[in-house]
Coordinates of C-alpha atoms in Angstrom, one line a residue:
X524 CA 0.2 -0.1 0.0
X525 CA 1.3 3.3 -0.7
X526 CA 1.3 6.6 1.7
X527 CA -0.1 9.8 0.3
X528 CA -0.7 13.3 1.4
X529 CA -3.6 15.3 0.3
X530 CA -3.3 19.2 -0.8
X531 CA -6.5 20.5 -1.5
X532 CA -6.9 23.2 -3.7
X533 CA -8.0 26.9 -3.1
X534 CA -10.8 28.6 -4.4
X535 CA -9.6 30.2 -7.8
X536 CA -8.8 26.7 -8.9
X537 CA -12.3 26.0 -10.3
X538 CA -12.2 27.1 -14.3
X539 CA -13.9 26.7 -17.3
X540 CA -12.0 23.4 -18.1
X541 CA -13.6 22.3 -14.7
X542 CA -16.9 22.7 -16.0
X543 CA -19.0 19.4 -15.5
X544 CA -16.7 17.5 -13.3
X545 CA -19.1 16.5 -10.8
X546 CA -22.1 15.2 -13.2
X547 CA -20.3 11.9 -13.4
X548 CA -19.1 11.6 -10.1
X549 CA -20.9 8.9 -7.2
X550 CA -19.6 10.6 -4.2
X551 CA -21.6 10.6 -0.6
X552 CA -19.5 13.7 0.3
X553 CA -20.9 15.7 -2.9
X554 CA -24.7 14.3 -2.1
X555 CA -24.4 15.7 1.6
X556 CA -22.8 19.1 0.4
X557 CA -26.1 19.3 -2.1
X558 CA -28.6 18.4 0.3
X559 CA -27.1 20.9 2.5
X560 CA -27.1 23.6 0.0
X561 CA -30.7 22.6 -1.3
X562 CA -31.8 23.0 2.5
X563 CA -30.9 26.5 2.7
X564 CA -32.5 27.3 -0.6
X565 CA -29.1 28.0 -2.6
X566 CA -27.7 26.4 -5.6
X567 CA -26.1 23.1 -5.1
X568 CA -22.6 22.5 -6.4
X569 CA -23.9 19.8 -8.6
X570 CA -26.1 22.3 -10.4
X571 CA -23.8 25.2 -10.5
X572 CA -21.1 22.7 -12.3
X573 CA -23.5 22.0 -14.4
X574 CA -24.5 24.7 -16.2
X575 CA -23.9 25.2 -19.8
X576 CA -21.4 28.1 -19.6
X577 CA -18.9 29.1 -17.1
X578 CA -19.7 32.5 -15.6
X579 CA -17.3 34.5 -13.6
X580 CA -20.7 35.7 -11.5
X581 CA -21.5 32.1 -11.1
X582 CA -18.1 30.2 -10.9
X583 CA -15.7 32.6 -9.6
X584 CA -17.8 34.8 -6.9
X585 CA -17.0 33.6 -3.4
X586 CA -20.4 32.9 -2.3
X587 CA -20.4 30.0 -5.1
X588 CA -17.1 29.4 -5.9
X589 CA -15.8 28.4 -2.5
X590 CA -18.4 25.6 -1.5
X591 CA -17.8 24.5 -5.7
X592 CA -14.3 24.0 -4.7
X593 CA -14.7 22.5 -1.5
X594 CA -17.5 19.7 -3.6
X595 CA -15.2 18.8 -6.2
X596 CA -12.1 18.3 -3.8
X597 CA -14.2 16.2 -1.5
X598 CA -16.2 14.2 -4.3
X599 CA -12.7 13.6 -5.7
X600 CA -11.3 12.3 -2.6
X601 CA -14.1 9.9 -2.5
X602 CA -12.8 8.3 -5.6
X603 CA -9.3 7.2 -4.2
X604 CA -9.0 3.7 -3.5
X605 CA -8.6 3.2 0.2
X606 CA -7.0 -0.1 -0.5
X607 CA -4.4 0.7 -2.5
X608 CA -3.6 4.3 -0.9
X609 CA -3.1 5.0 2.9
X610 CA -3.8 8.8 3.5
X611 CA -1.2 9.7 6.3
X612 CA -2.0 13.5 6.2
X613 CA -3.3 16.9 4.6
X614 CA -3.4 20.4 4.2
X615 CA -4.8 22.7 1.7
X616 CA -4.2 26.0 0.0
X617 CA -6.0 29.1 1.4
X618 CA -9.4 28.4 1.3
X619 CA -8.5 24.6 0.9
X620 CA -7.5 24.5 4.9
X621 CA -11.5 24.5 5.2
X622 CA -11.9 21.8 2.8
X623 CA -8.7 19.7 5.0
X624 CA -10.9 20.6 8.1
X625 CA -13.9 18.6 6.4
X626 CA -11.6 15.8 4.7
X627 CA -9.7 15.1 8.2
X628 CA -13.0 15.1 10.5
X629 CA -12.1 18.4 12.4
X630 CA -15.5 19.5 11.3
X631 CA -18.5 17.4 9.6
X632 CA -19.2 18.3 5.9
X633 CA -22.4 19.9 7.1
X634 CA -20.1 22.1 9.5
X635 CA -17.4 22.8 7.2
X636 CA -19.7 23.7 4.6
X637 CA -21.4 26.3 6.9
X638 CA -18.2 27.9 7.1
X639 CA -17.3 28.1 3.5
X640 CA -20.6 29.6 2.8
X641 CA -20.3 32.0 5.5
X642 CA -16.9 33.7 4.8
X643 CA -18.1 33.4 1.0
X644 CA -21.3 35.2 1.8
X645 CA -19.7 37.9 3.2
X646 CA -17.9 38.6 -0.1
X647 CA -21.2 38.7 -1.7
X648 CA -22.2 41.7 0.7
X649 CA -18.9 43.3 0.1
X650 CA -15.3 42.8 -1.4
X651 CA -12.6 44.1 0.9
X652 CA -9.7 44.9 -1.3
X653 CA -8.0 42.6 -3.5
X654 CA -5.2 40.2 -4.7
X655 CA -2.8 39.8 -7.3
X656 CA -0.6 37.2 -8.4
X657 CA 3.2 37.7 -9.4
X658 CA 5.8 34.9 -10.0
X659 CA 9.1 34.9 -8.9
X660 CA 11.0 31.7 -10.2
X661 CA 13.2 31.2 -13.4
X662 CA 12.7 28.6 -16.3
X663 CA 14.1 25.7 -14.2
X664 CA 11.4 27.1 -11.3
X665 CA 14.1 27.9 -9.2
X666 CA 13.3 31.2 -6.8
X667 CA 15.1 34.3 -8.6
X668 CA 16.4 36.7 -5.6
X669 CA 16.4 39.4 -8.1
X670 CA 12.6 39.3 -8.3
X671 CA 11.8 38.0 -5.0
X672 CA 13.5 41.4 -3.7
X673 CA 11.7 43.6 -6.2
X674 CA 8.3 41.8 -4.6
X675 CA 9.4 42.5 -1.0
X676 CA 10.2 46.2 -1.8
X677 CA 7.2 46.6 -3.5
X678 CA 5.1 45.1 -0.3
X679 CA 7.4 47.6 1.8
X680 CA 7.0 50.3 0.2
X681 CA 2.9 50.8 0.3
X682 CA 1.1 50.4 3.6
X683 CA -2.1 49.4 2.0
X684 CA -0.4 46.2 0.4
X685 CA 0.7 42.7 2.5
X686 CA 1.6 39.5 1.6
X687 CA -1.2 37.4 1.5
X688 CA 0.0 33.8 0.1
X689 CA 3.7 32.7 -0.2
X690 CA 2.8 30.2 -3.0
X691 CA 6.0 28.1 -3.7
X692 CA 7.7 30.8 -6.4
X693 CA 4.6 33.2 -6.3
X694 CA 3.5 35.7 -4.5
X695 CA 0.0 36.4 -3.9
X696 CA -0.3 40.2 -2.7
X697 CA -3.6 41.4 -0.9
X698 CA -4.4 45.0 -0.1
X699 CA -6.5 48.1 -0.7
X700 CA -7.2 49.3 -4.2
X701 CA -4.4 51.8 -3.7
X702 CA -2.2 48.9 -2.6
X703 CA -3.0 46.8 -5.4
X704 CA -2.4 50.0 -8.1
X705 CA 0.8 50.6 -6.4
X706 CA 1.9 46.9 -7.0
X707 CA 0.7 46.9 -10.6
X708 CA 2.6 50.2 -11.2
X709 CA 6.1 49.3 -9.3
X710 CA 6.5 45.4 -9.9
X711 CA 8.0 44.9 -13.6
X712 CA 5.9 43.5 -16.3
X713 CA 6.1 39.8 -17.0
X714 CA 4.6 37.4 -19.5
X715 CA 4.3 33.5 -19.3
X716 CA 2.7 31.1 -21.7
X717 CA 0.0 34.3 -22.7
X718 CA -0.6 35.8 -19.2
X719 CA 0.4 38.5 -18.1
X720 CA 1.8 39.7 -14.7
X721 CA 1.0 41.2 -12.6
X722 CA -2.2 39.4 -12.6
X723 CA -5.4 40.6 -10.7
X724 CA -7.6 37.8 -9.4
X725 CA -11.1 38.6 -10.0
X726 CA -13.7 38.8 -7.3
X727 CA -11.0 37.9 -4.7
X728 CA -11.1 39.9 -1.1
X729 CA -7.5 40.6 0.5
X730 CA -7.9 37.3 2.7
X731 CA -4.5 36.3 4.8
X732 CA -4.1 40.1 5.3
X733 CA -4.4 42.6 8.3
X734 CA -7.8 44.2 6.0
X735 CA -9.5 41.5 7.0
X736 CA -9.5 41.8 10.9
X737 CA -13.4 42.8 10.7
X738 CA -14.2 39.8 9.0
X739 CA -12.8 37.1 11.2
X740 CA -14.1 39.0 14.3
X741 CA -17.6 38.6 12.6
X742 CA -17.1 35.3 12.0
X743 CA -16.2 34.2 15.6
X744 CA -19.3 35.3 16.1
X745 CA -21.5 33.8 13.7
X746 CA -19.6 30.2 13.9
X747 CA -19.5 30.3 17.8
X748 CA -21.6 27.0 17.3
X749 CA -19.6 24.6 15.4
X750 CA -18.1 21.8 17.1
X751 CA -14.6 21.2 16.2
X752 CA -12.7 18.1 16.8
X753 CA -9.3 16.2 16.4
X754 CA -8.2 15.4 13.1
X755 CA -7.7 11.6 11.9
X756 CA -4.6 12.4 10.3
X757 CA -2.0 15.0 10.7
X758 CA -3.0 18.1 9.0
X759 CA -0.5 21.4 8.7
X760 CA -1.8 24.9 8.5
X761 CA -0.7 28.1 6.8
X762 CA 1.9 28.7 9.5
X763 CA 3.3 25.6 9.1
X764 CA 2.0 24.3 12.5
X765 CA 1.3 20.4 12.5
X766 CA -2.0 19.3 14.4
X767 CA -1.8 16.1 15.0
X768 CA -4.3 13.7 16.2
X769 CA -3.2 12.5 19.4
X770 CA -2.4 16.1 20.7
X771 CA -4.0 18.8 18.7
X772 CA -6.6 21.1 21.0
X773 CA -9.8 21.4 18.7
X774 CA -10.3 24.9 20.2
X775 CA -7.0 26.0 18.9
X776 CA -7.8 24.6 15.5
X777 CA -10.6 26.8 15.8
X778 CA -9.3 29.9 17.2
X779 CA -6.3 29.7 14.3
X780 CA -9.1 29.2 11.7
X781 CA -11.1 32.0 12.7
X782 CA -8.7 34.3 13.7
X783 CA -4.5 34.3 12.0
X784 CA -5.7 32.1 9.0
X785 CA -8.0 34.9 7.8
X786 CA -5.9 37.9 8.8
X787 CA -2.3 36.8 8.8
X788 CA -0.1 35.4 5.4
X789 CA -0.8 32.0 4.3
X790 CA 2.8 30.1 3.8
X791 CA 2.0 27.3 1.5
X792 CA 5.6 26.6 1.1
X793 CA 6.2 26.1 5.0
X794 CA 2.8 24.2 5.0
X795 CA 4.0 21.9 2.5
X796 CA 7.6 21.2 3.4
X797 CA 6.2 20.6 7.1
X798 CA 3.7 18.1 5.9
X799 CA 6.2 16.3 3.6
X800 CA 8.7 16.4 6.8
X801 CA 6.1 14.7 9.2
X802 CA 4.7 12.3 6.7
X803 CA 7.4 11.1 4.2
X804 CA 4.7 10.3 1.9
X805 CA 5.2 7.8 -1.4
X806 CA 3.1 10.3 -3.3
X807 CA 1.1 13.9 -2.8
X808 CA -2.3 13.5 -4.3
X809 CA -4.3 16.9 -5.4
X810 CA -7.5 16.4 -6.1
X811 CA -9.5 18.6 -8.3
X812 CA -10.9 21.2 -9.5
X813 CA -8.1 21.9 -11.9
X814 CA -4.2 21.1 -11.4
X815 CA -2.9 24.7 -11.3
X816 CA -1.7 24.4 -8.0
X817 CA 0.7 21.6 -9.2
X818 CA 3.4 24.3 -10.3
X819 CA 3.4 25.4 -7.0
X820 CA 4.0 22.0 -5.7
X821 CA 6.8 21.4 -8.0
X822 CA 8.6 24.4 -7.0
X823 CA 8.2 23.7 -3.0
X824 CA 9.6 20.0 -4.0
X825 CA 12.6 21.7 -6.0
X826 CA 13.6 23.7 -3.4
X827 CA 13.8 21.1 -0.6
X828 CA 15.4 18.8 -3.0
X829 CA 12.5 16.1 -2.4
X830 CA 13.4 12.8 -4.0
X831 CA 16.3 14.3 -5.6
X832 CA 14.2 16.4 -7.8
X833 CA 16.4 19.7 -7.9
X834 CA 14.9 21.3 -11.2
X835 CA 11.7 21.6 -13.7
X836 CA 13.4 19.2 -16.0
X837 CA 14.0 16.6 -13.2
X838 CA 10.4 17.0 -11.8
X839 CA 8.8 16.6 -15.6
X840 CA 11.4 13.6 -16.0
X841 CA 10.1 12.1 -12.7
X842 CA 6.7 12.6 -13.6
X843 CA 6.9 10.3 -16.6
X844 CA 8.7 7.9 -15.0
X845 CA 7.2 7.5 -11.4
X846 CA 5.2 10.5 -10.6
X847 CA 5.3 12.2 -7.4
X848 CA 2.6 14.5 -7.6
X849 CA -0.5 12.6 -8.7
X850 CA -3.2 15.5 -10.0
X851 CA -6.8 13.7 -10.2
X852 CA -7.8 16.0 -13.1
X853 CA -5.0 14.4 -15.1
X854 CA -6.6 11.1 -16.3
X855 CA -3.4 9.1 -16.3
X856 CA -2.3 10.2 -13.1
X857 CA -6.0 9.6 -11.6
X858 CA -5.9 6.0 -12.7
X859 CA -3.0 5.0 -10.3
X860 CA -4.8 5.9 -7.2
X861 CA -8.7 5.9 -7.9
X862 CA -11.0 2.6 -8.0

């Protein structure tokens, strides 16, 4: 039996290419999330995914995209062959932390859905600030120290701009409209695979920054009734802290989730490094939707020299022979771990 860790994707992973991915999946988790949404008179993940056309308002806006993303991830996890794969740990990028809480049993599916829908619903009322993405890696996916220093100087140069997520070799910056405008002006223009950077993320609030302090306070009041538990496997948060099933304090997980998780930088790099160091898995499984988190995972593996991978070329060669990273949106990789 192979040992694997889960990396749950965050909001923004569901794209035009993801449309329809839930329609042919048999998943107890998806059925429960659909029932939860329907009981609140809201469109279900299955219905949103089944739309004829991809729509920014329907598939990117936080009040829909957040639970849709979690539903796709949890439905994919349901497909993993438990006779062949032992899950030994989990983490998730940004909103993927909430999916991790559901997958590991810290919250029930319904409780996690309430958490996700509550925070997503706040964005429908008022979008606080914004986020943009900027890469600082070279062609072999090594960190470019010059670009990295420019990003840091840019953040230091405006009080309304903050690190939001350190995502492998990519910076996700969050801030006020003035702060975002400063970043767009200050950072050198780049282009990769037809995408121009800095790239503003549509309909994204400035999560993981001090701008969200009020949001965190509101969430603590609105979600005080949730029942938090110890995880079934080790999970790692956005500070790189490992929560172990034997000694995790559920109230401390709650305090992190409804506090620093919302208001402080999310360090994906440290998180994944901590999870890999603790569990030593054979594989990293990336459930859907999409696989755009795969590049950031690979960049962390390269930085660590994990499994003798030291460059993009070596990573791609390893993926062809004996893949370390298994993205369930890729049929040939999905077939290795699903029933």
